[in-house]
PDB file of C-alpha atoms and ligand atoms in Angstrom:
ATOM      1  CA  MET A   9      84.774  97.510  91.816  1.00  0.00           C
ATOM      2  CA  ARG A  10      87.760  95.133  91.931  1.00  0.00           C
ATOM      3  CA  THR A  11      89.625  94.750  88.627  1.00  0.00           C
ATOM      4  CA  ILE A  12      91.396  91.590  89.738  1.00  0.00           C
ATOM      5  CA  ASP A  13      91.088  89.348  92.773  1.00  0.00           C
ATOM      6  CA  TRP A  14      91.463  85.822  94.140  1.00  0.00           C
ATOM      7  CA  VAL A  15      88.042  84.225  94.564  1.00  0.00           C
ATOM      8  CA  ASP A  16      87.478  80.602  95.702  1.00  0.00           C
ATOM      9  CA  GLY A  17      90.711  79.188  94.315  1.00  0.00           C
ATOM     10  CA  ALA A  18      90.898  81.082  91.018  1.00  0.00           C
ATOM     11  CA  VAL A  19      91.903  84.465  89.625  1.00  0.00           C
ATOM     12  CA  GLU A  20      88.894  86.609  88.743  1.00  0.00           C
ATOM     13  CA  LEU A  21      89.353  89.654  86.549  1.00  0.00           C
ATOM     14  CA  ILE A  22      87.293  92.036  84.454  1.00  0.00           C
ATOM     15  CA  ASP A  23      87.810  91.329  80.741  1.00  0.00           C
ATOM     16  CA  GLN A  24      88.882  94.806  79.607  1.00  0.00           C
ATOM     17  CA  THR A  25      88.677  93.898  75.929  1.00  0.00           C
ATOM     18  CA  ARG A  26      84.859  93.791  76.288  1.00  0.00           C
ATOM     19  CA  LEU A  27      84.487  97.249  77.860  1.00  0.00           C
ATOM     20  CA  PRO A  28      82.637  99.555  77.528  1.00  0.00           C
ATOM     21  CA  ALA A  29      80.034  97.403  75.747  1.00  0.00           C
ATOM     22  CA  GLU A  30      79.808  94.880  78.593  1.00  0.00           C
ATOM     23  CA  CYS A  31      81.451  94.243  81.957  1.00  0.00           C
ATOM     24  CA  VAL A  32      82.312  90.543  82.000  1.00  0.00           C
ATOM     25  CA  THR A  33      84.289  88.763  84.727  1.00  0.00           C
ATOM     26  CA  LEU A  34      86.663  85.956  83.724  1.00  0.00           C
ATOM     27  CA  ARG A  35      87.576  83.099  86.069  1.00  0.00           C
ATOM     28  CA  LEU A  36      91.062  81.751  85.364  1.00  0.00           C
ATOM     29  CA  HIS A  37      92.375  78.482  86.788  1.00  0.00           C
ATOM     30  CA  THR A  38      95.722  78.040  85.023  1.00  0.00           C
ATOM     31  CA  VAL A  39      98.850  80.056  84.308  1.00  0.00           C
ATOM     32  CA  ASP A  40      98.356  79.595  80.567  1.00  0.00           C
ATOM     33  CA  GLU A  41      94.871  81.115  80.755  1.00  0.00           C
ATOM     34  CA  LEU A  42      96.333  84.040  82.686  1.00  0.00           C
ATOM     35  CA  VAL A  43      99.233  84.508  80.234  1.00  0.00           C
ATOM     36  CA  GLU A  44      96.744  84.595  77.371  1.00  0.00           C
ATOM     37  CA  ALA A  45      94.612  87.168  79.242  1.00  0.00           C
ATOM     38  CA  ILE A  46      97.699  89.343  79.820  1.00  0.00           C
ATOM     39  CA  ARG A  47      98.852  89.116  76.178  1.00  0.00           C
ATOM     40  CA  ARG A  48      95.485  90.118  74.740  1.00  0.00           C
ATOM     41  CA  LEU A  49      95.139  92.902  77.364  1.00  0.00           C
ATOM     42  CA  ALA A  50      92.080  91.437  79.106  1.00  0.00           C
ATOM     43  CA  VAL A  51      94.062  92.520  82.179  1.00  0.00           C
ATOM     44  CA  ARG A  52      96.504  95.408  81.708  1.00  0.00           C
ATOM     45  CA  GLY A  53      98.084  98.417  83.377  1.00  0.00           C
ATOM     46  CA  ALA A  54     101.273  98.104  85.405  1.00  0.00           C
ATOM     47  CA  PRO A  55      99.856  97.745  88.963  1.00  0.00           C
ATOM     48  CA  ALA A  56      97.169  95.258  87.845  1.00  0.00           C
ATOM     49  CA  LEU A  57      99.867  93.249  86.076  1.00  0.00           C
ATOM     50  CA  GLY A  58     101.860  93.152  89.333  1.00  0.00           C
ATOM     51  CA  VAL A  59      98.876  91.627  91.151  1.00  0.00           C
ATOM     52  CA  ALA A  60      98.172  89.279  88.212  1.00  0.00           C
ATOM     53  CA  GLY A  61     101.795  88.114  88.312  1.00  0.00           C
ATOM     54  CA  ALA A  62     101.646  87.415  92.047  1.00  0.00           C
ATOM     55  CA  LEU A  63      98.286  85.586  91.894  1.00  0.00           C
ATOM     56  CA  GLY A  64      99.552  83.662  88.864  1.00  0.00           C
ATOM     57  CA  VAL A  65     102.335  82.175  90.976  1.00  0.00           C
ATOM     58  CA  VAL A  66      99.605  80.668  93.161  1.00  0.00           C
ATOM     59  CA  LEU A  67      98.037  79.135  90.032  1.00  0.00           C
ATOM     60  CA  ALA A  68     101.463  77.749  89.005  1.00  0.00           C
ATOM     61  CA  ARG A  69     101.479  75.420  92.059  1.00  0.00           C
ATOM     62  CA  GLY A  70     105.258  75.210  92.108  1.00  0.00           C
ATOM     63  CA  ASP A  71     105.749  74.702  88.332  1.00  0.00           C
ATOM     64  CA  LEU A  72     108.828  76.895  87.739  1.00  0.00           C
ATOM     65  CA  GLU A  73     108.504  76.818  83.934  1.00  0.00           C
ATOM     66  CA  ALA A  74     104.970  78.169  84.249  1.00  0.00           C
ATOM     67  CA  VAL A  75     106.271  80.898  86.576  1.00  0.00           C
ATOM     68  CA  ALA A  76     108.892  81.851  83.949  1.00  0.00           C
ATOM     69  CA  ARG A  77     106.255  81.960  81.158  1.00  0.00           C
ATOM     70  CA  LEU A  78     104.100  84.241  83.285  1.00  0.00           C
ATOM     71  CA  ARG A  79     107.014  86.544  84.119  1.00  0.00           C
ATOM     72  CA  ALA A  80     107.747  87.007  80.393  1.00  0.00           C
ATOM     73  CA  ALA A  81     104.139  87.492  79.226  1.00  0.00           C
ATOM     74  CA  ARG A  82     104.731  91.222  78.552  1.00  0.00           C
ATOM     75  CA  PRO A  83     108.152  92.894  78.757  1.00  0.00           C
ATOM     76  CA  THR A  84     107.770  96.608  79.521  1.00  0.00           C
ATOM     77  CA  ALA A  85     105.821  96.955  82.782  1.00  0.00           C
ATOM     78  CA  VAL A  86     108.301  96.002  85.495  1.00  0.00           C
ATOM     79  CA  ASN A  87     105.438  95.342  87.919  1.00  0.00           C
ATOM     80  CA  LEU A  88     104.667  91.992  86.256  1.00  0.00           C
ATOM     81  CA  ALA A  89     108.137  90.558  86.947  1.00  0.00           C
ATOM     82  CA  TRP A  90     108.146  92.297  90.339  1.00  0.00           C
ATOM     83  CA  GLY A  91     104.857  90.679  91.375  1.00  0.00           C
ATOM     84  CA  VAL A  92     105.951  87.260  90.126  1.00  0.00           C
ATOM     85  CA  ASP A  93     109.308  87.469  91.947  1.00  0.00           C
ATOM     86  CA  ARG A  94     107.743  88.711  95.180  1.00  0.00           C
ATOM     87  CA  ALA A  95     105.280  85.815  95.343  1.00  0.00           C
ATOM     88  CA  ALA A  96     107.770  83.228  94.014  1.00  0.00           C
ATOM     89  CA  ALA A  97     110.109  84.063  96.911  1.00  0.00           C
ATOM     90  CA  TYR A  98     107.631  82.139  99.123  1.00  0.00           C
ATOM     91  CA  LEU A  99     107.463  78.989  96.968  1.00  0.00           C
ATOM     92  CA  ALA A 100     109.657  77.017  99.368  1.00  0.00           C
ATOM     93  CA  GLU A 101     107.179  77.780 102.183  1.00  0.00           C
ATOM     94  CA  GLY A 102     104.228  76.270 100.302  1.00  0.00           C
ATOM     95  CA  GLN A 103     100.988  77.338  98.598  1.00  0.00           C
ATOM     96  CA  GLU A 104      99.469  79.080 101.607  1.00  0.00           C
ATOM     97  CA  ALA A 105     102.514  81.318 102.033  1.00  0.00           C
ATOM     98  CA  VAL A 106     102.519  82.191  98.302  1.00  0.00           C
ATOM     99  CA  LEU A 107      98.818  83.059  98.471  1.00  0.00           C
ATOM    100  CA  ARG A 108      99.332  85.221 101.566  1.00  0.00           C
ATOM    101  CA  ALA A 109     102.153  87.103  99.776  1.00  0.00           C
ATOM    102  CA  ALA A 110     100.015  87.630  96.659  1.00  0.00           C
ATOM    103  CA  LEU A 111      97.060  88.927  98.699  1.00  0.00           C
ATOM    104  CA  ARG A 112      99.426  91.302 100.506  1.00  0.00           C
ATOM    105  CA  ILE A 113     100.489  92.705  97.122  1.00  0.00           C
ATOM    106  CA  ARG A 114      96.794  93.175  96.221  1.00  0.00           C
ATOM    107  CA  ASP A 115      96.072  94.971  99.501  1.00  0.00           C
ATOM    108  CA  ASP A 116      99.244  97.073  99.285  1.00  0.00           C
ATOM    109  CA  ASP A 117      98.189  98.230  95.818  1.00  0.00           C
ATOM    110  CA  ILE A 118      94.847  99.473  97.143  1.00  0.00           C
ATOM    111  CA  ALA A 119      96.608 101.421  99.908  1.00  0.00           C
ATOM    112  CA  ALA A 120      99.307 102.732  97.538  1.00  0.00           C
ATOM    113  CA  CYS A 121      96.752 104.099  95.081  1.00  0.00           C
ATOM    114  CA  LEU A 122      94.899 105.915  97.873  1.00  0.00           C
ATOM    115  CA  ALA A 123      98.192 107.423  99.065  1.00  0.00           C
ATOM    116  CA  MET A 124      99.171 108.519  95.533  1.00  0.00           C
ATOM    117  CA  GLY A 125      95.763 110.137  95.077  1.00  0.00           C
ATOM    118  CA  GLU A 126      96.199 112.214  98.230  1.00  0.00           C
ATOM    119  CA  ARG A 127      99.828 113.123  97.546  1.00  0.00           C
ATOM    120  CA  GLY A 128      99.185 114.023  93.904  1.00  0.00           C
ATOM    121  CA  ALA A 129      96.163 116.163  94.755  1.00  0.00           C
ATOM    122  CA  ASP A 130      98.149 117.948  97.508  1.00  0.00           C
ATOM    123  CA  LEU A 131     100.972 118.678  95.040  1.00  0.00           C
ATOM    124  CA  LEU A 132      98.777 120.365  92.433  1.00  0.00           C
ATOM    125  CA  GLN A 133      97.917 124.031  92.867  1.00  0.00           C
ATOM    126  CA  GLY A 134      94.543 125.570  92.016  1.00  0.00           C
ATOM    127  CA  ASP A 135      90.948 124.642  92.659  1.00  0.00           C
ATOM    128  CA  ARG A 136      89.380 124.294  89.177  1.00  0.00           C
ATOM    129  CA  LEU A 137      91.927 122.028  87.526  1.00  0.00           C
ATOM    130  CA  ARG A 138      91.947 120.965  83.884  1.00  0.00           C
ATOM    131  CA  ILE A 139      93.888 117.722  83.571  1.00  0.00           C
ATOM    132  CA  MET A 140      95.134 115.961  80.450  1.00  0.00           C
ATOM    133  CA  THR A 141      95.900 112.236  80.516  1.00  0.00           C
ATOM    134  CA  VAL A 142      96.651 109.326  78.189  1.00  0.00           C
ATOM    135  CA  CYS A 143      95.796 105.619  78.230  1.00  0.00           C
ATOM    136  CA  ASN A 144      93.983 104.233  81.274  1.00  0.00           C
ATOM    137  CA  THR A 145      95.520 104.630  84.711  1.00  0.00           C
ATOM    138  CA  GLY A 146      92.349 104.152  86.733  1.00  0.00           C
ATOM    139  CA  ALA A 147      90.906 101.330  88.816  1.00  0.00           C
ATOM    140  CA  LEU A 148      91.048  99.112  85.722  1.00  0.00           C
ATOM    141  CA  ALA A 149      94.839  99.479  85.626  1.00  0.00           C
ATOM    142  CA  ALA A 150      95.186  98.579  89.316  1.00  0.00           C
ATOM    143  CA  VAL A 151      92.896  96.866  91.853  1.00  0.00           C
ATOM    144  CA  GLU A 152      90.325  99.328  93.246  1.00  0.00           C
ATOM    145  CA  ARG A 153      91.620 102.797  92.469  1.00  0.00           C
ATOM    146  CA  GLY A 154      94.169 104.030  89.964  1.00  0.00           C
ATOM    147  CA  THR A 155      97.414 105.993  89.838  1.00  0.00           C
ATOM    148  CA  ALA A 156      97.172 109.141  87.668  1.00  0.00           C
ATOM    149  CA  LEU A 157      93.401 108.672  87.448  1.00  0.00           C
ATOM    150  CA  GLY A 158      93.436 108.056  91.209  1.00  0.00           C
ATOM    151  CA  VAL A 159      94.730 111.625  91.585  1.00  0.00           C
ATOM    152  CA  VAL A 160      91.924 112.788  89.285  1.00  0.00           C
ATOM    153  CA  GLN A 161      89.417 110.896  91.471  1.00  0.00           C
ATOM    154  CA  THR A 162      90.760 112.539  94.637  1.00  0.00           C
ATOM    155  CA  LEU A 163      90.630 115.990  92.983  1.00  0.00           C
ATOM    156  CA  HIS A 164      87.029 115.297  91.961  1.00  0.00           C
ATOM    157  CA  GLU A 165      86.117 114.152  95.494  1.00  0.00           C
ATOM    158  CA  ARG A 166      87.673 117.355  96.829  1.00  0.00           C
ATOM    159  CA  GLY A 167      85.642 119.474  94.359  1.00  0.00           C
ATOM    160  CA  ARG A 168      88.798 120.701  92.615  1.00  0.00           C
ATOM    161  CA  LEU A 169      88.375 119.084  89.182  1.00  0.00           C
ATOM    162  CA  ALA A 170      87.122 121.247  86.335  1.00  0.00           C
ATOM    163  CA  GLU A 171      87.609 118.756  83.492  1.00  0.00           C
ATOM    164  CA  VAL A 172      89.686 115.866  82.200  1.00  0.00           C
ATOM    165  CA  LEU A 173      90.867 115.814  78.589  1.00  0.00           C
ATOM    166  CA  ALA A 174      91.417 112.113  77.900  1.00  0.00           C
ATOM    167  CA  LEU A 175      93.467 111.067  74.871  1.00  0.00           C
ATOM    168  CA  GLU A 176      91.772 108.245  72.977  1.00  0.00           C
ATOM    169  CA  THR A 177      95.046 106.232  72.905  1.00  0.00           C
ATOM    170  CA  ARG A 178      95.378 104.522  69.558  1.00  0.00           C
ATOM    171  CA  PRO A 179      95.763 101.739  68.608  1.00  0.00           C
ATOM    172  CA  LEU A 180      93.824  99.917  71.349  1.00  0.00           C
ATOM    173  CA  LEU A 181      91.820 102.914  72.579  1.00  0.00           C
ATOM    174  CA  GLN A 182      92.324 102.464  76.322  1.00  0.00           C
ATOM    175  CA  GLY A 183      91.478 106.179  76.732  1.00  0.00           C
ATOM    176  CA  ALA A 184      88.241 106.026  74.743  1.00  0.00           C
ATOM    177  CA  ARG A 185      87.066 102.623  75.951  1.00  0.00           C
ATOM    178  CA  LEU A 186      88.293 102.499  79.554  1.00  0.00           C
ATOM    179  CA  THR A 187      89.164 105.978  80.866  1.00  0.00           C
ATOM    180  CA  ALA A 188      85.968 107.558  79.508  1.00  0.00           C
ATOM    181  CA  TRP A 189      84.009 104.666  81.081  1.00  0.00           C
ATOM    182  CA  GLU A 190      85.677 105.155  84.461  1.00  0.00           C
ATOM    183  CA  LEU A 191      85.290 108.950  84.422  1.00  0.00           C
ATOM    184  CA  ALA A 192      81.594 108.608  83.586  1.00  0.00           C
ATOM    185  CA  ARG A 193      81.145 106.194  86.529  1.00  0.00           C
ATOM    186  CA  MET A 194      82.901 108.732  88.779  1.00  0.00           C
ATOM    187  CA  GLY A 195      80.663 111.520  87.507  1.00  0.00           C
ATOM    188  CA  ALA A 196      83.789 113.495  86.580  1.00  0.00           C
ATOM    189  CA  PRO A 197      83.496 116.028  83.716  1.00  0.00           C
ATOM    190  CA  HIS A 198      85.563 114.898  80.736  1.00  0.00           C
ATOM    191  CA  ARG A 199      86.039 115.173  77.002  1.00  0.00           C
ATOM    192  CA  LEU A 200      87.773 112.719  74.718  1.00  0.00           C
ATOM    193  CA  VAL A 201      90.385 114.074  72.298  1.00  0.00           C
ATOM    194  CA  ALA A 202      92.347 112.556  69.417  1.00  0.00           C
ATOM    195  CA  ASP A 203      95.917 111.673  70.414  1.00  0.00           C
ATOM    196  CA  SER A 204      97.361 114.081  67.862  1.00  0.00           C
ATOM    197  CA  ALA A 205      95.375 116.978  69.409  1.00  0.00           C
ATOM    198  CA  GLY A 206      97.260 116.695  72.727  1.00  0.00           C
ATOM    199  CA  PRO A 207     100.274 118.963  72.120  1.00  0.00           C
ATOM    200  CA  TYR A 208      98.143 121.572  70.307  1.00  0.00           C
ATOM    201  CA  LEU A 209      95.622 121.734  73.150  1.00  0.00           C
ATOM    202  CA  LEU A 210      98.506 122.198  75.596  1.00  0.00           C
ATOM    203  CA  ALA A 211      99.894 125.031  73.455  1.00  0.00           C
ATOM    204  CA  ARG A 212      96.449 126.658  73.298  1.00  0.00           C
ATOM    205  CA  GLY A 213      96.439 127.025  77.073  1.00  0.00           C
ATOM    206  CA  GLY A 214      93.507 124.882  78.192  1.00  0.00           C
ATOM    207  CA  VAL A 215      95.361 122.499  80.497  1.00  0.00           C
ATOM    208  CA  ASP A 216      96.758 122.985  84.028  1.00  0.00           C
ATOM    209  CA  ALA A 217      98.658 119.688  84.358  1.00  0.00           C
ATOM    210  CA  VAL A 218      99.382 116.486  82.471  1.00  0.00           C
ATOM    211  CA  LEU A 219      99.094 113.380  84.659  1.00  0.00           C
ATOM    212  CA  ILE A 220     100.302 110.030  83.365  1.00  0.00           C
ATOM    213  CA  GLY A 221     101.072 106.598  84.816  1.00  0.00           C
ATOM    214  CA  ALA A 222     104.215 104.548  84.209  1.00  0.00           C
ATOM    215  CA  ASP A 223     105.163 101.049  83.177  1.00  0.00           C
ATOM    216  CA  ARG A 224     108.785 101.297  84.238  1.00  0.00           C
ATOM    217  CA  ILE A 225     110.786 104.148  85.736  1.00  0.00           C
ATOM    218  CA  ALA A 226     114.536 103.795  85.274  1.00  0.00           C
ATOM    219  CA  ALA A 227     116.990 104.730  88.028  1.00  0.00           C
ATOM    220  CA  ASN A 228     117.590 108.167  86.447  1.00  0.00           C
ATOM    221  CA  GLY A 229     113.854 108.927  86.227  1.00  0.00           C
ATOM    222  CA  ASP A 230     113.369 108.177  82.508  1.00  0.00           C
ATOM    223  CA  THR A 231     109.822 106.829  82.282  1.00  0.00           C
ATOM    224  CA  ALA A 232     108.300 104.253  79.939  1.00  0.00           C
ATOM    225  CA  ASN A 233     104.553 104.691  79.509  1.00  0.00           C
ATOM    226  CA  LYS A 234     101.895 104.309  76.823  1.00  0.00           C
ATOM    227  CA  ILE A 235     102.907 105.493  73.362  1.00  0.00           C
ATOM    228  CA  GLY A 236     102.022 109.178  73.063  1.00  0.00           C
ATOM    229  CA  SER A 237     103.324 110.124  76.507  1.00  0.00           C
ATOM    230  CA  TYR A 238     106.575 111.538  75.078  1.00  0.00           C
ATOM    231  CA  ALA A 239     104.697 113.793  72.625  1.00  0.00           C
ATOM    232  CA  LEU A 240     102.646 115.125  75.541  1.00  0.00           C
ATOM    233  CA  ALA A 241     105.815 115.740  77.575  1.00  0.00           C
ATOM    234  CA  LEU A 242     107.341 117.752  74.731  1.00  0.00           C
ATOM    235  CA  GLY A 243     104.124 119.712  74.311  1.00  0.00           C
ATOM    236  CA  ALA A 244     103.871 120.326  78.057  1.00  0.00           C
ATOM    237  CA  GLU A 245     107.449 121.569  78.283  1.00  0.00           C
ATOM    238  CA  ARG A 246     106.890 124.000  75.410  1.00  0.00           C
ATOM    239  CA  ALA A 247     103.629 125.229  76.966  1.00  0.00           C
ATOM    240  CA  GLY A 248     105.043 125.473  80.508  1.00  0.00           C
ATOM    241  CA  VAL A 249     102.513 122.935  81.838  1.00  0.00           C
ATOM    242  CA  PRO A 250     103.593 120.592  84.694  1.00  0.00           C
ATOM    243  CA  PHE A 251     104.105 117.012  83.457  1.00  0.00           C
ATOM    244  CA  ILE A 252     103.576 114.623  86.357  1.00  0.00           C
ATOM    245  CA  VAL A 253     104.108 110.857  86.532  1.00  0.00           C
ATOM    246  CA  VAL A 254     102.063 108.972  89.143  1.00  0.00           C
ATOM    247  CA  ALA A 255     103.219 105.433  89.919  1.00  0.00           C
ATOM    248  CA  PRO A 256     103.813 103.147  92.913  1.00  0.00           C
ATOM    249  CA  GLU A 257     107.333 102.515  94.182  1.00  0.00           C
ATOM    250  CA  SER A 258     107.089  99.037  92.595  1.00  0.00           C
ATOM    251  CA  THR A 259     107.268 100.671  89.145  1.00  0.00           C
ATOM    252  CA  ILE A 260     110.701 102.121  89.887  1.00  0.00           C
ATOM    253  CA  ASP A 261     113.327  99.755  88.483  1.00  0.00           C
ATOM    254  CA  ALA A 262     116.618 100.601  90.172  1.00  0.00           C
ATOM    255  CA  ALA A 263     118.355  97.868  88.137  1.00  0.00           C
ATOM    256  CA  THR A 264     117.687  99.746  84.883  1.00  0.00           C
ATOM    257  CA  PRO A 265     120.009 102.767  84.716  1.00  0.00           C
ATOM    258  CA  SER A 266     118.175 104.765  82.023  1.00  0.00           C
ATOM    259  CA  GLY A 267     115.377 104.630  79.485  1.00  0.00           C
ATOM    260  CA  ASP A 268     117.728 103.315  76.785  1.00  0.00           C
ATOM    261  CA  HIS A 269     117.761  99.992  78.642  1.00  0.00           C
ATOM    262  CA  ILE A 270     113.972  99.547  78.809  1.00  0.00           C
ATOM    263  CA  GLU A 271     112.554  96.909  76.468  1.00  0.00           C
ATOM    264  CA  ILE A 272     109.626  98.376  74.540  1.00  0.00           C
ATOM    265  CA  GLU A 273     106.927  95.907  73.555  1.00  0.00           C
ATOM    266  CA  ASP A 274     106.157  95.815  69.819  1.00  0.00           C
ATOM    267  CA  ARG A 275     102.627  94.475  69.395  1.00  0.00           C
ATOM    268  CA  GLY A 276     102.782  93.843  65.658  1.00  0.00           C
ATOM    269  CA  ALA A 277     101.133  95.291  62.569  1.00  0.00           C
ATOM    270  CA  GLU A 278      97.574  94.025  62.952  1.00  0.00           C
ATOM    271  CA  GLU A 279      96.590  96.559  65.648  1.00  0.00           C
ATOM    272  CA  ILE A 280      97.740  99.421  63.389  1.00  0.00           C
ATOM    273  CA  VAL A 281      96.282  98.412  60.038  1.00  0.00           C
ATOM    274  CA  SER A 282      92.896  97.774  61.697  1.00  0.00           C
ATOM    275  CA  VAL A 283      90.630  99.807  63.986  1.00  0.00           C
ATOM    276  CA  ALA A 284      88.441  97.787  66.384  1.00  0.00           C
ATOM    277  CA  GLY A 285      88.907  94.731  64.178  1.00  0.00           C
ATOM    278  CA  VAL A 286      88.009  96.523  60.917  1.00  0.00           C
ATOM    279  CA  ARG A 287      90.841  96.733  58.408  1.00  0.00           C
ATOM    280  CA  VAL A 288      91.515 100.338  57.360  1.00  0.00           C
ATOM    281  CA  ALA A 289      94.879 100.135  55.532  1.00  0.00           C
ATOM    282  CA  PRO A 290      95.339  98.490  52.119  1.00  0.00           C
ATOM    283  CA  GLU A 291      96.273  94.796  52.065  1.00  0.00           C
ATOM    284  CA  GLY A 292     100.032  94.383  52.316  1.00  0.00           C
ATOM    285  CA  THR A 293     100.633  97.595  54.316  1.00  0.00           C
ATOM    286  CA  LYS A 294     103.496  97.177  56.759  1.00  0.00           C
ATOM    287  CA  ALA A 295     103.292  98.819  60.184  1.00  0.00           C
ATOM    288  CA  LEU A 296     105.322  99.560  63.290  1.00  0.00           C
ATOM    289  CA  ASN A 297     103.603  99.282  66.662  1.00  0.00           C
ATOM    290  CA  PRO A 298     105.643 100.271  69.736  1.00  0.00           C
ATOM    291  CA  ALA A 299     103.172 100.012  72.628  1.00  0.00           C
ATOM    292  CA  PHE A 300     105.176 102.387  74.843  1.00  0.00           C
ATOM    293  CA  ASP A 301     107.631 105.257  74.603  1.00  0.00           C
ATOM    294  CA  VAL A 302     110.199 106.699  76.986  1.00  0.00           C
ATOM    295  CA  THR A 303     109.971 110.229  78.366  1.00  0.00           C
ATOM    296  CA  PRO A 304     113.420 111.507  79.372  1.00  0.00           C
ATOM    297  CA  HIS A 305     113.636 112.547  83.018  1.00  0.00           C
ATOM    298  CA  ASP A 306     114.382 116.203  82.223  1.00  0.00           C
ATOM    299  CA  LEU A 307     110.877 116.584  80.756  1.00  0.00           C
ATOM    300  CA  ILE A 308     109.241 115.293  83.964  1.00  0.00           C
ATOM    301  CA  THR A 309     108.235 117.882  86.567  1.00  0.00           C
ATOM    302  CA  ALA A 310     107.598 115.358  89.347  1.00  0.00           C
ATOM    303  CA  ILE A 311     107.124 111.655  90.002  1.00  0.00           C
ATOM    304  CA  VAL A 312     104.481 111.009  92.672  1.00  0.00           C
ATOM    305  CA  THR A 313     104.724 107.607  94.361  1.00  0.00           C
ATOM    306  CA  ASP A 314     102.958 106.096  97.346  1.00  0.00           C
ATOM    307  CA  THR A 315     105.730 107.293  99.656  1.00  0.00           C
ATOM    308  CA  ARG A 316     107.308 110.429  98.149  1.00  0.00           C
ATOM    309  CA  VAL A 317     107.484 113.091  95.457  1.00  0.00           C
ATOM    310  CA  ILE A 318     110.618 112.882  93.317  1.00  0.00           C
ATOM    311  CA  HIS A 319     111.813 115.812  91.201  1.00  0.00           C
ATOM    312  CA  PRO A 320     113.998 114.089  88.586  1.00  0.00           C
TER     313      PRO A 320
HETATM  314  O1  MRU B 424      99.280  98.492  77.190  1.00  0.00           O
HETATM  315  P1  MRU B 424      98.656  98.864  78.501  1.00  0.00           P
HETATM  316  O2  MRU B 424      97.220  99.204  78.406  1.00  0.00           O
HETATM  317  O3  MRU B 424      98.952  97.827  79.578  1.00  0.00           O
HETATM  318  O4  MRU B 424      99.416 100.187  78.936  1.00  0.00           O
HETATM  319  C1  MRU B 424      99.149 100.756  80.186  1.00  0.00           C
HETATM  320  C2  MRU B 424      99.849 102.039  80.426  1.00  0.00           C
HETATM  321  O5  MRU B 424     100.661 102.491  79.652  1.00  0.00           O
HETATM  322  C3  MRU B 424      99.573 102.723  81.733  1.00  0.00           C
HETATM  323  O6  MRU B 424      99.702 104.105  81.600  1.00  0.00           O
HETATM  324  C4  MRU B 424     100.579 102.230  82.783  1.00  0.00           C
HETATM  325  O7  MRU B 424     100.579 100.820  82.850  1.00  0.00           O
HETATM  326  C5  MRU B 424     100.284 102.767  84.108  1.00  0.00           C
HETATM  327  S1  MRU B 424      98.763 102.113  84.727  1.00  0.00           S
HETATM  328  C6  MRU B 424      98.432 102.806  86.230  1.00  0.00           C
END
């Protein structure tokens, strides 16, 4: 399965808003279509956004305002701006050079996820591992294979996975809709848990490691990831469970000194007062909806990238 690709002159991607009910592929021909797909999370997850950004520069055909709109479509995952900038660096050399650069980013992502899977699985001790994770960090968040869920996949292939506890990930339910779908396709044992059950289940002793992805890792190791990650990190620290971030080098933002400088996307009240489009809160209820949080580096046991293991 490829989450996103360049096919016959257009960007093709799986519309993740329709999963798990149906697996529909969208064909996008313009930057504005791609920006809309990014904003409504039809394509999402930091590595996939990096590839979307790079392929979007091909769609922009030299229109610098379109490139700027694409770069700003979502603020927290640094990979989007990274992918746009990498491809845009070839604009002066023409469309073919931009396309070659974007396809290199796609191919590098596939290789990076394989490398992270191996490195992460090598790092973990034990042969019947119970893993907790949040959001979706699988193939759907990248190109062919994921980051934290890529490690889970490698553990499963090596026969070392006992079970995954996947947090449902309110408000948009990436854990319930996407991670459970991917784990079922892998044939990996898993159970879905409410987000608020995470720290308690860690305290109860049923988890060997927490594996999460990242949207932006600051120079000091502070890590922005899906809202709920920080609560898991606190719970893991208290329970003495390793808390491991798995992300490609492209997610490390050396220009951002610490987590305080990371812009956190606020996605507005509607996603909170409703569940799957059904309003659950009374009319007029106000809401706060930070899509990400920041885990301070001292709560992170290790950051596994495609080239190294960092102990922040
Ligand atoms: O809002 P989303 O679904 O784009 O958030 C995604 C996450 O927080 C992922 O954990 C992160 O991008 C890493 S994906 C390998």
